[in-house]
Tab-separated table of C-alpha atoms in Angstrom:
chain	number	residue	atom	x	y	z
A	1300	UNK	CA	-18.848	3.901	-54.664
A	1301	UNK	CA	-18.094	1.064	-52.555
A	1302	UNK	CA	-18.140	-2.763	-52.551
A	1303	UNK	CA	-16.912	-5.916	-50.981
A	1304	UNK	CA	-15.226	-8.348	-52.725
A	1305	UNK	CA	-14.077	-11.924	-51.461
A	1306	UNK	CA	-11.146	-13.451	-52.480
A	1307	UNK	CA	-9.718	-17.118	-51.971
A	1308	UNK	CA	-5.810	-18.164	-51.948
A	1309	UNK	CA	-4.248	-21.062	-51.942
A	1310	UNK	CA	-2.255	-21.153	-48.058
A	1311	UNK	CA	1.552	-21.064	-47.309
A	1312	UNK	CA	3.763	-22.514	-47.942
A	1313	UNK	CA	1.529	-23.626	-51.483
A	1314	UNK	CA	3.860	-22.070	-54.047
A	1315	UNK	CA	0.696	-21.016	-56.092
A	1316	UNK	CA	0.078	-17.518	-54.753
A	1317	UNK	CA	-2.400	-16.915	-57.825
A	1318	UNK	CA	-5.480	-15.576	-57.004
A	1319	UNK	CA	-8.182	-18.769	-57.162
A	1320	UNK	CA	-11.465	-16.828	-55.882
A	1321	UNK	CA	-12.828	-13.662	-56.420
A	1322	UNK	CA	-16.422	-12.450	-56.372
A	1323	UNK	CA	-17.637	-9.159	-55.290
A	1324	UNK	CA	-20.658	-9.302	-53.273
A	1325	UNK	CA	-23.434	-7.908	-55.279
A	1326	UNK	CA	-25.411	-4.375	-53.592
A	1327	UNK	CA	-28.409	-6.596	-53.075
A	1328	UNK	CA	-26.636	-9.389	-51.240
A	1329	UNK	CA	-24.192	-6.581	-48.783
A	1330	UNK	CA	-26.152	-6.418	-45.940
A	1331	UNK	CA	-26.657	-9.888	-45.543
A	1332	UNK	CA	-22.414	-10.203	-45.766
A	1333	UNK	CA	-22.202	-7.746	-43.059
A	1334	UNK	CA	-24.313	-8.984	-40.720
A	1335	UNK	CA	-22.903	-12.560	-41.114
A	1336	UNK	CA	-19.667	-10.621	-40.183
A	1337	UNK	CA	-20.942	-8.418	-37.252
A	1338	UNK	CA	-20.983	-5.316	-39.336
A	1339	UNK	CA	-24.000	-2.719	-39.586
A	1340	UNK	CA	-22.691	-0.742	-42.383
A	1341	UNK	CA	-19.604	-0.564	-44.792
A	1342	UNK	CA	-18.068	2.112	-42.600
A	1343	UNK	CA	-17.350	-0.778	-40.071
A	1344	UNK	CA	-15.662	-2.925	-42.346
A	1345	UNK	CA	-11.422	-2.355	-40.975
A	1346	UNK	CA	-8.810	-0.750	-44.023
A	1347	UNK	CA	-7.244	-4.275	-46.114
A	1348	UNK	CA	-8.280	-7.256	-46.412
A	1349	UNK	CA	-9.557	-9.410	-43.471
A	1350	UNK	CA	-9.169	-13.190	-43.373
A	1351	UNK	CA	-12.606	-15.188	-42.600
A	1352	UNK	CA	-12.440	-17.876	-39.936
A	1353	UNK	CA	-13.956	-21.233	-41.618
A	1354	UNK	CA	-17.226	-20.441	-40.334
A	1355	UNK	CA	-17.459	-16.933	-41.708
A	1356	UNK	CA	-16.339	-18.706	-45.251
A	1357	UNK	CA	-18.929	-21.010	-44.927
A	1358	UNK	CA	-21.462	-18.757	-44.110
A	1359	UNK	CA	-20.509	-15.573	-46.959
A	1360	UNK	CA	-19.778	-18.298	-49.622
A	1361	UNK	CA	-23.800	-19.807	-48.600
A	1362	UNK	CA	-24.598	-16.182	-49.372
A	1363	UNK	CA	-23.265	-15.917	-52.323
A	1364	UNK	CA	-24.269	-19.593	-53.633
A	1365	UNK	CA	-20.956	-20.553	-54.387
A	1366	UNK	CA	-19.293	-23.330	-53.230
A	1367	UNK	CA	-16.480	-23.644	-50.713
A	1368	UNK	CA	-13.529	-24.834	-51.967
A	1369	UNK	CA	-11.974	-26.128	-48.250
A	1370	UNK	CA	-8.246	-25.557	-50.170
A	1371	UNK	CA	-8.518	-21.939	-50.165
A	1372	UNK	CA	-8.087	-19.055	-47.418
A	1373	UNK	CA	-10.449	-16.820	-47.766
A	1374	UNK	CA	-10.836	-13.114	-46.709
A	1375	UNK	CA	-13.054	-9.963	-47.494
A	1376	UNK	CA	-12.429	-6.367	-48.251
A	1377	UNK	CA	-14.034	-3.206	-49.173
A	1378	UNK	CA	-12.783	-1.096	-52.440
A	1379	UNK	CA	-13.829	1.715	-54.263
């Protein structure tokens, strides 16, 4: 089975590379997360992780409910 998860980082050159975000995107909440990124189905989503332009952020995080820490990079992936 798989899911998307969204992380957050801390840009370069920030010496912190620790990982300061990470939610995956519960089953009932996916489609809406793939639509907001053009995406009709998890087989669309590209290999790795993507980085989200601020909007996309913005717009997942809303989502999700959680609030957007304007610090952090952001990006999505898909795992199994």
């Amino acid at each position: 089975m798989s899911f998307l998860v969204i992380s957050g980082f801390f840009p370069e050159p920030n010496p912190d590379n620790a990982l300061q975000y990470e939610r995956t995107v519960p089953s009932f909440l996916e489609s809406a997360v793939l639509i907001t990124m053009g995406w009709t189905s998890t087989t669309e989503v590209p290999m790795g992780e993507i980085d989200l332009t601020q909007d996309q952020a913005l717009a997942v995080l809303a989502i999700l409910n959680d609030p957007i820490n304007d610090d952090l990079d952001y990006s999505i992936g898909l795992f199994s």
